[in-house]
PDB file of C-alpha atoms in Angstrom:
ATOM      1  CA  MET A   1       0.142   0.286   0.218  1.00 38.00           C
ATOM      2  CA  LYS A   2       1.205   3.075  -0.860  1.00 34.00           C
ATOM      3  CA  ILE A   3       1.188   6.865   1.262  1.00 37.00           C
ATOM      4  CA  ARG A   4       0.670   9.717  -0.946  1.00 34.00           C
ATOM      5  CA  THR A   5       2.171  13.246  -0.136  1.00 34.00           C
ATOM      6  CA  PHE A   6       0.350  16.000  -2.177  1.00 31.00           C
ATOM      7  CA  ILE A   7       0.728  19.225  -2.089  1.00 30.00           C
ATOM      8  CA  ALA A   8      -1.660  21.495  -1.143  1.00 34.00           C
ATOM      9  CA  THR A   9      -0.653  25.040  -1.559  1.00 33.00           C
ATOM     10  CA  ALA A  10       2.502  25.944  -3.172  1.00 34.00           C
ATOM     11  CA  SER A  11       4.866  29.030  -3.151  1.00 34.00           C
ATOM     12  CA  LEU A  12       4.836  31.262  -4.960  1.00 30.00           C
ATOM     13  CA  ALA A  13       9.022  32.177  -5.311  1.00 34.00           C
ATOM     14  CA  SER A  14      11.774  35.298  -7.381  1.00 34.00           C
ATOM     15  CA  LEU A  15      14.368  34.449  -8.964  1.00 29.00           C
ATOM     16  CA  VAL A  16      16.836  37.229  -9.311  1.00 29.00           C
ATOM     17  CA  ALA A  17      19.749  36.766 -11.151  1.00 32.00           C
ATOM     18  CA  SER A  18      23.077  39.009 -10.416  1.00 31.00           C
ATOM     19  CA  GLY A  19      26.138  38.100 -11.327  1.00 31.00           C
ATOM     20  CA  GLY A  20      25.538  34.955 -12.928  1.00 32.00           C
ATOM     21  CA  LEU A  21      25.004  33.870  -9.581  1.00 28.00           C
ATOM     22  CA  VAL A  22      21.309  32.816  -8.845  1.00 29.00           C
ATOM     23  CA  ALA A  23      18.757  34.005  -5.975  1.00 32.00           C
ATOM     24  CA  LEU A  24      16.260  32.149  -4.411  1.00 28.00           C
ATOM     25  CA  ALA A  25      13.746  35.230  -3.201  1.00 33.00           C
ATOM     26  CA  GLY A  26      10.961  34.277  -0.776  1.00 32.00           C
ATOM     27  CA  SER A  27      10.137  31.376   1.995  1.00 28.00           C
ATOM     28  CA  ALA A  28       8.920  28.070   0.139  1.00 31.00           C
ATOM     29  CA  GLN A  29       6.065  27.435   2.107  1.00 32.00           C
ATOM     30  CA  ALA A  30       3.548  24.005   1.486  1.00 42.00           C
ATOM     31  CA  ALA A  31       1.188  22.725   3.636  1.00 52.00           C
ATOM     32  CA  LEU A  32       0.976  18.614   3.438  1.00 86.00           C
ATOM     33  CA  THR A  33      -1.277  15.739   3.340  1.00 94.00           C
ATOM     34  CA  THR A  34      -0.422  12.185   3.836  1.00 97.00           C
ATOM     35  CA  THR A  35      -3.123   9.548   3.188  1.00 97.00           C
ATOM     36  CA  CYS A  36      -3.256   6.466   5.457  1.00 98.00           C
ATOM     37  CA  VAL A  37      -5.636   3.049   3.208  1.00 98.00           C
ATOM     38  CA  GLY A  38      -3.927   0.027   5.229  1.00 98.00           C
ATOM     39  CA  ASP A  39      -1.888  -0.185   8.342  1.00 98.00           C
ATOM     40  CA  GLY A  40       0.117   1.862  10.284  1.00 97.00           C
ATOM     41  CA  GLY A  41       2.401   1.260  12.804  1.00 96.00           C
ATOM     42  CA  ALA A  42       4.949   3.446  15.448  1.00 97.00           C
ATOM     43  CA  VAL A  43       6.221   6.079  13.272  1.00 97.00           C
ATOM     44  CA  THR A  44       5.340  10.305  13.699  1.00 97.00           C
ATOM     45  CA  VAL A  45       3.684  11.341  10.512  1.00 97.00           C
ATOM     46  CA  ASN A  46       4.019  15.406  10.785  1.00 96.00           C
ATOM     47  CA  THR A  47       1.598  16.544   8.460  1.00 97.00           C
ATOM     48  CA  ASP A  48      -2.477  16.069   8.081  1.00 98.00           C
ATOM     49  CA  LEU A  49      -3.732  12.360   7.985  1.00 98.00           C
ATOM     50  CA  VAL A  50      -5.973  12.099   6.082  1.00 98.00           C
ATOM     51  CA  VAL A  51      -8.206   8.431   5.184  1.00 98.00           C
ATOM     52  CA  PRO A  52      -9.861   8.996   2.184  1.00 98.00           C
ATOM     53  CA  ALA A  53     -13.746   7.990   1.259  1.00 98.00           C
ATOM     54  CA  GLY A  54     -14.532   4.733   1.957  1.00 98.00           C
ATOM     55  CA  LYS A  55     -11.265   3.231   2.465  1.00 98.00           C
ATOM     56  CA  SER A  56      -9.581   2.141   5.825  1.00 98.00           C
ATOM     57  CA  CYS A  57      -6.483   3.274   8.066  1.00 98.00           C
ATOM     58  CA  THR A  58      -5.226   1.003  11.158  1.00 98.00           C
ATOM     59  CA  LEU A  59      -2.985   3.269  13.487  1.00 98.00           C
ATOM     60  CA  THR A  60      -1.513   1.289  16.763  1.00 98.00           C
ATOM     61  CA  GLY A  61       1.559   4.198  18.467  1.00 98.00           C
ATOM     62  CA  THR A  62       1.491   6.281  15.658  1.00 98.00           C
ATOM     63  CA  LYS A  63       1.211  10.175  16.478  1.00 98.00           C
ATOM     64  CA  VAL A  64      -0.339  12.726  14.626  1.00 98.00           C
ATOM     65  CA  LYS A  65       1.354  16.580  14.170  1.00 97.00           C
ATOM     66  CA  GLY A  66      -1.647  17.520  12.027  1.00 97.00           C
ATOM     67  CA  THR A  67      -5.752  17.752  12.251  1.00 98.00           C
ATOM     68  CA  VAL A  68      -7.282  13.915  11.132  1.00 98.00           C
ATOM     69  CA  THR A  69      -9.751  13.471   8.822  1.00 98.00           C
ATOM     70  CA  VAL A  70     -12.381  10.304   8.233  1.00 98.00           C
ATOM     71  CA  GLU A  71     -13.567  10.913   5.352  1.00 98.00           C
ATOM     72  CA  PRO A  72     -17.424  10.323   4.642  1.00 98.00           C
ATOM     73  CA  GLY A  73     -17.361   5.989   4.428  1.00 98.00           C
ATOM     74  CA  ALA A  74     -14.458   5.265   5.677  1.00 98.00           C
ATOM     75  CA  ASP A  75     -13.170   3.624   9.071  1.00 98.00           C
ATOM     76  CA  LEU A  76     -10.674   5.355  11.339  1.00 98.00           C
ATOM     77  CA  VAL A  77      -8.785   2.293  14.137  1.00 98.00           C
ATOM     78  CA  ALA A  78      -6.790   4.066  16.284  1.00 98.00           C
ATOM     79  CA  ALA A  79      -4.422   2.224  19.377  1.00 98.00           C
ATOM     80  CA  GLY A  80      -2.194   4.085  21.209  1.00 98.00           C
ATOM     81  CA  ALA A  81      -2.341   7.011  18.690  1.00 98.00           C
ATOM     82  CA  THR A  82      -1.951  10.278  19.760  1.00 98.00           C
ATOM     83  CA  PHE A  83      -2.901  13.110  17.542  1.00 98.00           C
ATOM     84  CA  ASN A  84      -1.830  16.573  18.291  1.00 98.00           C
ATOM     85  CA  GLY A  85      -5.047  17.587  16.107  1.00 98.00           C
ATOM     86  CA  ALA A  86      -8.705  18.590  15.756  1.00 98.00           C
ATOM     87  CA  VAL A  87      -9.748  14.657  14.141  1.00 98.00           C
ATOM     88  CA  GLU A  88     -13.177  15.234  11.303  1.00 98.00           C
ATOM     89  CA  VAL A  89     -14.781  12.769  11.275  1.00 98.00           C
ATOM     90  CA  GLY A  90     -17.533  12.335   8.089  1.00 98.00           C
ATOM     91  CA  ALA A  91     -21.232  11.420   6.543  1.00 98.00           C
ATOM     92  CA  ASP A  92     -21.705   7.767   8.152  1.00 98.00           C
ATOM     93  CA  ALA A  93     -17.802   7.484   8.478  1.00 98.00           C
ATOM     94  CA  TYR A  94     -16.317   5.441  12.339  1.00 98.00           C
ATOM     95  CA  LEU A  95     -13.650   6.760  13.973  1.00 98.00           C
ATOM     96  CA  ASP A  96     -12.838   3.866  16.736  1.00 98.00           C
ATOM     97  CA  LEU A  97     -10.286   4.909  19.797  1.00 98.00           C
ATOM     98  CA  THR A  98      -8.519   2.887  21.995  1.00 98.00           C
ATOM     99  CA  ASP A  99      -6.364   3.751  24.457  1.00 98.00           C
ATOM    100  CA  THR A 100      -5.377   6.960  22.111  1.00 98.00           C
ATOM    101  CA  THR A 101      -5.107  11.205  22.825  1.00 98.00           C
ATOM    102  CA  VAL A 102      -6.726  13.199  20.807  1.00 98.00           C
ATOM    103  CA  LYS A 103      -5.483  17.428  21.791  1.00 98.00           C
ATOM    104  CA  GLY A 104      -8.281  19.045  19.904  1.00 98.00           C
ATOM    105  CA  THR A 105     -11.631  18.532  19.326  1.00 98.00           C
ATOM    106  CA  LEU A 106     -13.832  15.991  17.970  1.00 98.00           C
ATOM    107  CA  ASN A 107     -16.294  16.527  15.841  1.00 98.00           C
ATOM    108  CA  ALA A 108     -18.601  14.457  13.975  1.00 97.00           C
ATOM    109  CA  ARG A 109     -20.592  15.175  11.384  1.00 92.00           C
ATOM    110  CA  SER A 110     -23.493  12.299  10.396  1.00 95.00           C
ATOM    111  CA  ALA A 111     -21.339   9.323  11.210  1.00 98.00           C
ATOM    112  CA  PHE A 112     -22.033   6.027  11.590  1.00 98.00           C
ATOM    113  CA  GLY A 113     -20.306   6.268  15.603  1.00 98.00           C
ATOM    114  CA  THR A 114     -17.846   7.258  17.415  1.00 98.00           C
ATOM    115  CA  HIS A 115     -16.279   4.221  19.632  1.00 98.00           C
ATOM    116  CA  LEU A 116     -13.772   6.029  22.850  1.00 98.00           C
ATOM    117  CA  GLU A 117     -12.287   3.339  25.673  1.00 98.00           C
ATOM    118  CA  GLU A 118      -9.593   4.703  28.101  1.00 98.00           C
ATOM    119  CA  THR A 119      -9.354   7.940  25.743  1.00 98.00           C
ATOM    120  CA  THR A 120      -8.900  11.308  26.357  1.00 98.00           C
ATOM    121  CA  VAL A 121     -10.177  13.921  24.232  1.00 98.00           C
ATOM    122  CA  LYS A 122      -9.294  17.271  25.433  1.00 98.00           C
ATOM    123  CA  GLY A 123     -10.907  19.493  23.015  1.00 98.00           C
ATOM    124  CA  GLY A 124     -14.276  18.590  23.923  1.00 98.00           C
ATOM    125  CA  ILE A 125     -17.153  16.656  21.215  1.00 98.00           C
ATOM    126  CA  SER A 126     -19.390  17.517  19.009  1.00 98.00           C
ATOM    127  CA  ALA A 127     -21.380  14.815  17.059  1.00 98.00           C
ATOM    128  CA  GLN A 128     -24.754  15.382  15.321  1.00 95.00           C
ATOM    129  CA  ARG A 129     -26.834  11.619  14.290  1.00 94.00           C
ATOM    130  CA  GLY A 130     -24.712   8.155  14.084  1.00 96.00           C
ATOM    131  CA  PHE A 131     -23.840   7.632  17.969  1.00 98.00           C
ATOM    132  CA  VAL A 132     -21.376   8.461  20.374  1.00 98.00           C
ATOM    133  CA  TYR A 133     -20.313   5.660  22.774  1.00 98.00           C
ATOM    134  CA  ALA A 134     -17.302   6.488  25.416  1.00 98.00           C
ATOM    135  CA  VAL A 135     -15.975   4.119  27.660  1.00 98.00           C
ATOM    136  CA  ASP A 136     -13.925   4.674  30.301  1.00 98.00           C
ATOM    137  CA  SER A 137     -12.631   8.326  29.266  1.00 98.00           C
ATOM    138  CA  THR A 138     -11.779  11.317  30.294  1.00 98.00           C
ATOM    139  CA  LEU A 139     -13.303  13.435  28.238  1.00 98.00           C
ATOM    140  CA  ALA A 140     -11.814  17.479  28.752  1.00 97.00           C
ATOM    141  CA  GLY A 141     -14.634  19.961  26.744  1.00 95.00           C
ATOM    142  CA  ALA A 142     -18.008  20.443  26.100  1.00 98.00           C
ATOM    143  CA  VAL A 143     -19.155  16.935  24.886  1.00 98.00           C
ATOM    144  CA  LYS A 144     -22.395  17.121  22.996  1.00 98.00           C
ATOM    145  CA  GLY A 145     -24.558  14.295  20.927  1.00 98.00           C
ATOM    146  CA  GLU A 146     -27.287  15.363  19.079  1.00 98.00           C
ATOM    147  CA  ALA A 147     -29.203  13.568  17.079  1.00 97.00           C
ATOM    148  CA  GLY A 148     -28.617  10.084  16.995  1.00 97.00           C
ATOM    149  CA  GLU A 149     -27.364   7.732  20.845  1.00 98.00           C
ATOM    150  CA  LEU A 150     -24.930   9.173  23.113  1.00 98.00           C
ATOM    151  CA  TYR A 151     -24.587   6.461  25.797  1.00 97.00           C
ATOM    152  CA  VAL A 152     -21.099   7.252  28.205  1.00 97.00           C
ATOM    153  CA  SER A 153     -19.621   4.260  30.923  1.00 96.00           C
ATOM    154  CA  GLY A 154     -16.779   5.218  33.520  1.00 97.00           C
ATOM    155  CA  SER A 155     -15.932   8.028  32.428  1.00 98.00           C
ATOM    156  CA  THR A 156     -14.949  12.098  33.385  1.00 98.00           C
ATOM    157  CA  LEU A 157     -15.969  14.686  32.178  1.00 98.00           C
ATOM    158  CA  THR A 158     -14.596  17.626  33.134  1.00 97.00           C
ATOM    159  CA  GLY A 159     -16.979  20.642  31.285  1.00 98.00           C
ATOM    160  CA  SER A 160     -21.194  19.779  30.653  1.00 98.00           C
ATOM    161  CA  LEU A 161     -22.508  16.562  28.785  1.00 98.00           C
ATOM    162  CA  THR A 162     -25.694  17.282  26.756  1.00 98.00           C
ATOM    163  CA  GLY A 163     -27.781  15.076  24.983  1.00 98.00           C
ATOM    164  CA  GLU A 164     -30.610  16.417  22.102  1.00 98.00           C
ATOM    165  CA  SER A 165     -32.925  15.189  20.063  1.00 98.00           C
ATOM    166  CA  ASN A 166     -30.783  11.939  20.607  1.00 98.00           C
ATOM    167  CA  GLN A 167     -33.167   8.446  20.533  1.00 97.00           C
ATOM    168  CA  TYR A 168     -30.863   8.289  24.278  1.00 97.00           C
ATOM    169  CA  THR A 169     -29.240   9.518  26.771  1.00 97.00           C
ATOM    170  CA  ASP A 170     -27.491   7.436  29.191  1.00 96.00           C
ATOM    171  CA  VAL A 171     -25.050   8.103  31.975  1.00 97.00           C
ATOM    172  CA  TYR A 172     -23.326   5.052  34.246  1.00 95.00           C
ATOM    173  CA  ASP A 173     -20.537   5.831  36.837  1.00 95.00           C
ATOM    174  CA  SER A 174     -19.898   8.484  35.348  1.00 97.00           C
ATOM    175  CA  SER A 175     -18.114  12.130  36.965  1.00 98.00           C
ATOM    176  CA  VAL A 176     -19.650  15.363  35.117  1.00 98.00           C
ATOM    177  CA  LYS A 177     -17.765  18.693  36.244  1.00 98.00           C
ATOM    178  CA  GLY A 178     -20.164  21.100  34.417  1.00 98.00           C
ATOM    179  CA  ALA A 179     -23.591  20.845  33.988  1.00 98.00           C
ATOM    180  CA  LEU A 180     -25.942  17.276  32.686  1.00 98.00           C
ATOM    181  CA  THR A 181     -29.255  18.415  29.838  1.00 98.00           C
ATOM    182  CA  VAL A 182     -30.685  15.946  28.425  1.00 98.00           C
ATOM    183  CA  SER A 183     -33.349  17.419  26.094  1.00 98.00           C
ATOM    184  CA  GLY A 184     -35.879  15.856  23.358  1.00 98.00           C
ATOM    185  CA  ASN A 185     -34.982  12.220  23.073  1.00 98.00           C
ATOM    186  CA  THR A 186     -36.791  10.535  22.377  1.00 98.00           C
ATOM    187  CA  LEU A 187     -36.711   6.979  24.055  1.00 96.00           C
ATOM    188  CA  GLY A 188     -35.320   9.071  27.064  1.00 96.00           C
ATOM    189  CA  GLY A 189     -32.807   7.667  29.109  1.00 96.00           C
ATOM    190  CA  ILE A 190     -30.588   6.887  32.129  1.00 95.00           C
ATOM    191  CA  LEU A 191     -28.459   8.782  35.070  1.00 96.00           C
ATOM    192  CA  CYS A 192     -26.698   5.689  37.208  1.00 94.00           C
ATOM    193  CA  ALA A 193     -23.898   5.541  40.186  1.00 95.00           C
ATOM    194  CA  SER A 194     -22.937   9.024  38.674  1.00 97.00           C
ATOM    195  CA  GLU A 195     -22.016  12.448  40.021  1.00 98.00           C
ATOM    196  CA  VAL A 196     -22.432  16.169  37.853  1.00 98.00           C
ATOM    197  CA  HIS A 197     -21.344  18.810  39.693  1.00 98.00           C
ATOM    198  CA  GLY A 198     -23.092  21.633  37.847  1.00 98.00           C
ATOM    199  CA  ASN A 199     -26.371  22.100  37.185  1.00 98.00           C
ATOM    200  CA  THR A 200     -29.030  19.155  36.114  1.00 98.00           C
ATOM    201  CA  VAL A 201     -31.804  19.112  33.257  1.00 98.00           C
ATOM    202  CA  TYR A 202     -34.530  16.412  32.085  1.00 98.00           C
ATOM    203  CA  LYS A 203     -36.477  18.169  29.404  1.00 98.00           C
ATOM    204  CA  ASP A 204     -38.996  17.228  26.780  1.00 98.00           C
ATOM    205  CA  ASN A 205     -38.166  13.511  26.986  1.00 98.00           C
ATOM    206  CA  LYS A 206     -39.994  10.283  25.394  1.00 98.00           C
ATOM    207  CA  ASP A 207     -40.902   7.606  27.179  1.00 96.00           C
ATOM    208  CA  ALA A 208     -38.502   6.285  29.653  1.00 94.00           C
ATOM    209  CA  LEU A 209     -36.436   8.827  32.723  1.00 96.00           C
ATOM    210  CA  GLN A 210     -34.357   7.032  35.007  1.00 95.00           C
ATOM    211  CA  LEU A 211     -32.919   8.416  37.595  1.00 96.00           C
ATOM    212  CA  GLY A 212     -31.121   6.612  40.254  1.00 93.00           C
ATOM    213  CA  GLY A 213     -32.130   3.845  42.012  1.00 87.00           C
ATOM    214  CA  GLU A 214     -34.063   0.494  40.649  1.00 74.00           C
ATOM    215  CA  GLY A 215     -36.511   1.856  37.675  1.00 67.00           C
ATOM    216  CA  LEU A 216     -38.284   1.718  34.116  1.00 67.00           C
ATOM    217  CA  LEU A 217     -34.669   1.136  32.509  1.00 71.00           C
ATOM    218  CA  GLY A 218     -33.427  -1.262  35.120  1.00 67.00           C
ATOM    219  CA  SER A 219     -31.059  -2.328  38.355  1.00 72.00           C
ATOM    220  CA  CYS A 220     -29.045   0.866  38.943  1.00 81.00           C
ATOM    221  CA  ARG A 221     -26.690  -0.086  41.698  1.00 82.00           C
ATOM    222  CA  GLY A 222     -25.207   3.158  43.695  1.00 91.00           C
ATOM    223  CA  ALA A 223     -26.108   6.486  44.324  1.00 95.00           C
ATOM    224  CA  THR A 224     -26.141   9.963  42.096  1.00 97.00           C
ATOM    225  CA  TYR A 225     -25.122  12.879  43.569  1.00 98.00           C
ATOM    226  CA  LEU A 226     -25.767  15.986  41.554  1.00 98.00           C
ATOM    227  CA  GLY A 227     -24.515  19.152  43.188  1.00 98.00           C
ATOM    228  CA  GLY A 228     -26.657  21.622  41.517  1.00 98.00           C
ATOM    229  CA  ASP A 229     -30.202  22.049  40.932  1.00 98.00           C
ATOM    230  CA  LEU A 230     -31.959  19.175  38.897  1.00 98.00           C
ATOM    231  CA  ALA A 231     -35.149  20.186  36.894  1.00 98.00           C
ATOM    232  CA  VAL A 232     -37.411  17.812  35.765  1.00 98.00           C
ATOM    233  CA  THR A 233     -39.552  19.472  32.858  1.00 98.00           C
ATOM    234  CA  GLY A 234     -42.570  19.277  30.474  1.00 98.00           C
ATOM    235  CA  ASN A 235     -41.762  15.487  29.947  1.00 98.00           C
ATOM    236  CA  THR A 236     -44.096  13.105  28.941  1.00 98.00           C
ATOM    237  CA  ALA A 237     -42.186   9.906  30.269  1.00 96.00           C
ATOM    238  CA  ASN A 238     -42.593   7.637  32.943  1.00 94.00           C
ATOM    239  CA  ALA A 239     -39.814   9.285  35.058  1.00 95.00           C
ATOM    240  CA  VAL A 240     -39.084   8.095  38.258  1.00 95.00           C
ATOM    241  CA  LEU A 241     -36.254   9.481  40.912  1.00 96.00           C
ATOM    242  CA  ASP A 242     -34.474   7.191  43.548  1.00 95.00           C
ATOM    243  CA  ASN A 243     -31.619   6.290  45.372  1.00 95.00           C
ATOM    244  CA  THR A 244     -29.928  10.541  44.347  1.00 97.00           C
ATOM    245  CA  ILE A 245     -29.029  12.802  46.529  1.00 98.00           C
ATOM    246  CA  VAL A 246     -29.698  16.330  44.539  1.00 98.00           C
ATOM    247  CA  ARG A 247     -27.915  18.836  46.292  1.00 98.00           C
ATOM    248  CA  GLY A 248     -30.035  22.208  44.856  1.00 98.00           C
ATOM    249  CA  GLY A 249     -33.562  22.267  44.167  1.00 98.00           C
ATOM    250  CA  LEU A 250     -35.611  20.415  42.602  1.00 98.00           C
ATOM    251  CA  THR A 251     -38.262  21.506  39.791  1.00 98.00           C
ATOM    252  CA  ALA A 252     -40.951  19.271  38.464  1.00 98.00           C
ATOM    253  CA  THR A 253     -43.885  21.453  35.970  1.00 98.00           C
ATOM    254  CA  GLY A 254     -45.309  20.427  33.099  1.00 98.00           C
ATOM    255  CA  ASN A 255     -44.331  16.419  33.152  1.00 98.00           C
ATOM    256  CA  THR A 256     -47.611  13.833  32.074  1.00 97.00           C
ATOM    257  CA  PRO A 257     -47.031  11.675  34.268  1.00 97.00           C
ATOM    258  CA  VAL A 258     -46.058  13.679  36.655  1.00 98.00           C
ATOM    259  CA  LEU A 259     -42.964  12.318  38.000  1.00 97.00           C
ATOM    260  CA  LYS A 260     -42.151  10.147  40.606  1.00 96.00           C
ATOM    261  CA  VAL A 261     -39.795  10.175  43.334  1.00 96.00           C
ATOM    262  CA  GLY A 262     -38.056   6.979  45.481  1.00 94.00           C
ATOM    263  CA  ASP A 263     -38.057   6.680  48.961  1.00 92.00           C
ATOM    264  CA  LEU A 264     -33.909   7.049  48.379  1.00 94.00           C
ATOM    265  CA  ALA A 265     -34.522  10.098  47.075  1.00 96.00           C
ATOM    266  CA  ARG A 266     -32.846  13.075  49.223  1.00 97.00           C
ATOM    267  CA  VAL A 267     -33.652  16.360  48.334  1.00 98.00           C
ATOM    268  CA  ARG A 268     -31.890  19.378  50.229  1.00 97.00           C
ATOM    269  CA  GLY A 269     -33.701  22.618  48.315  1.00 97.00           C
ATOM    270  CA  THR A 270     -37.636  23.394  47.932  1.00 98.00           C
ATOM    271  CA  THR A 271     -38.631  20.629  45.697  1.00 97.00           C
ATOM    272  CA  THR A 272     -41.601  23.513  42.891  1.00 97.00           C
ATOM    273  CA  GLY A 273     -44.810  21.592  41.204  1.00 97.00           C
ATOM    274  CA  ASP A 274     -45.420  17.958  40.908  1.00 96.00           C
ATOM    275  CA  THR A 275     -44.499  14.759  43.044  1.00 97.00           C
ATOM    276  CA  ALA A 276     -45.637  11.321  42.920  1.00 96.00           C
ATOM    277  CA  ALA A 277     -44.029   8.980  45.854  1.00 93.00           C
ATOM    278  CA  ALA A 278     -43.102   5.095  43.617  1.00 86.00           C
ATOM    279  CA  GLY A 279     -43.655   3.537  45.994  1.00 68.00           C
ATOM    280  CA  ALA A 280     -42.040   0.167  47.323  1.00 53.00           C
ATOM    281  CA  SER A 281     -43.209  -2.027  44.273  1.00 41.00           C
ATOM    282  CA  SER A 282     -44.587   0.612  41.310  1.00 41.00           C
ATOM    283  CA  ALA A 283     -40.567   1.233  39.953  1.00 42.00           C
ATOM    284  CA  ARG A 284     -41.047  -2.802  39.284  1.00 43.00           C
ATOM    285  CA  SER A 285     -45.014  -2.677  38.268  1.00 38.00           C
ATOM    286  CA  ALA A 286     -44.034  -0.256  35.657  1.00 42.00           C
ATOM    287  CA  ARG A 287     -41.310  -0.615  33.700  1.00 43.00           C
ATOM    288  CA  THR A 288     -41.007  -1.774  30.398  1.00 44.00           C
ATOM    289  CA  ALA A 289     -39.021  -4.014  28.772  1.00 45.00           C
ATOM    290  CA  VAL A 290     -34.605  -3.637  29.369  1.00 50.00           C
ATOM    291  CA  GLN A 291     -33.008  -2.781  26.603  1.00 60.00           C
ATOM    292  CA  ASP A 292     -29.045  -3.516  26.973  1.00 74.00           C
ATOM    293  CA  ARG A 293     -28.062   0.022  25.261  1.00 90.00           C
ATOM    294  CA  GLY A 294     -25.377  -0.345  25.838  1.00 91.00           C
ATOM    295  CA  GLY A 295     -24.221  -3.810  24.264  1.00 92.00           C
ATOM    296  CA  GLU A 296     -26.063  -2.979  21.423  1.00 93.00           C
ATOM    297  CA  LEU A 297     -24.043   0.092  20.533  1.00 95.00           C
ATOM    298  CA  ALA A 298     -20.602  -2.411  21.931  1.00 96.00           C
ATOM    299  CA  ALA A 299     -21.837  -4.791  18.760  1.00 96.00           C
ATOM    300  CA  LYS A 300     -22.366  -1.850  16.970  1.00 97.00           C
ATOM    301  CA  ALA A 301     -19.255  -0.722  16.997  1.00 97.00           C
ATOM    302  CA  GLY A 302     -17.478  -4.511  17.380  1.00 97.00           C
ATOM    303  CA  GLU A 303     -18.886  -5.047  13.872  1.00 98.00           C
ATOM    304  CA  ARG A 304     -17.693  -2.147  12.507  1.00 98.00           C
ATOM    305  CA  ALA A 305     -14.091  -2.366  13.354  1.00 98.00           C
ATOM    306  CA  ALA A 306     -13.563  -5.733  13.061  1.00 98.00           C
ATOM    307  CA  GLU A 307     -15.019  -4.876   8.610  1.00 98.00           C
ATOM    308  CA  ALA A 308     -12.427  -1.499   9.105  1.00 98.00           C
ATOM    309  CA  ARG A 309      -9.294  -4.217  10.478  1.00 98.00           C
ATOM    310  CA  ALA A 310     -10.194  -6.904   8.177  1.00 98.00           C
ATOM    311  CA  ASP A 311     -10.233  -4.231   5.028  1.00 98.00           C
ATOM    312  CA  ALA A 312      -7.244  -2.196   6.238  1.00 98.00           C
ATOM    313  CA  ARG A 313      -5.606  -5.788   6.425  1.00 97.00           C
ATOM    314  CA  ALA A 314      -6.566  -6.650   3.151  1.00 98.00           C
ATOM    315  CA  ALA A 315      -4.598  -3.555   1.419  1.00 97.00           C
ATOM    316  CA  GLY A 316      -1.558  -3.669   3.847  1.00 97.00           C
ATOM    317  CA  LYS A 317       1.169  -1.954   5.088  1.00 96.00           C
ATOM    318  CA  SER A 318       1.038   1.632   5.119  1.00 94.00           C
ATOM    319  CA  ARG A 319       4.475   3.881   4.947  1.00 85.00           C
ATOM    320  CA  LEU A 320       3.203   6.669   6.970  1.00 92.00           C
TER     321      LEU A 320
END
């Protein structure tokens, strides 16, 4: 497999003749791009890196100093890599990062999906459509998933987390230093055994919302702590709050049905709006069929990653 290096910007030079000598005036400036198709190893790429549309690239221990672009329909699977710049993921493209550091932003526009495991993203994440599946990762800056599926487990987020108009937004065993906002999700969401240090908002969601405890979406072991205010408003979802400490106040208005509050929920501030007692068994009796959303996303990501690795092997070694 050959890697092609392109001159993206031509330099303009002036040749000056003097005393029979030719001098080159001006500096040569060129933006270089490296194309990756196939398997790449532990080398440093000093340029931007592009995975061409419809192709697959795997990287192991690779360092990229420029921007990484995964073009439409392409796949990038990386382990132990370092990306100094931003990562851009195109339509129906797939990004799979394990034990990898992204120092810039991660932007996925209409991508098939993004899988992050034991990975650090320092510049924030923005995803429109497709799934974001983050496990045991450290995510800095604002993280937003929109019009897709958002699943975060065992992770630390130093900024805010927003799930807007998704199918669902599920957060397990994670710490969110900023605010958590979940709005317009058609299948609701779960907040399980997690900490949110900013304000927490669930609004205009459908189907089911489980904020801690034993509830509509399954068993949630471990307490949830909310350091700010909690607002649960305008939802047409079966919503339960239990085994959660809310340090601020609770606003529960415009929900149909009303928010159910379990015996293990503690609200330190003022409660505004309408709530009902969950009761000892009402959560269990009302629960819908439990879906293992994390398992479903893991299977979806694993299948696409396996196809990408096979395609990269077939393409051969990349000379990065």
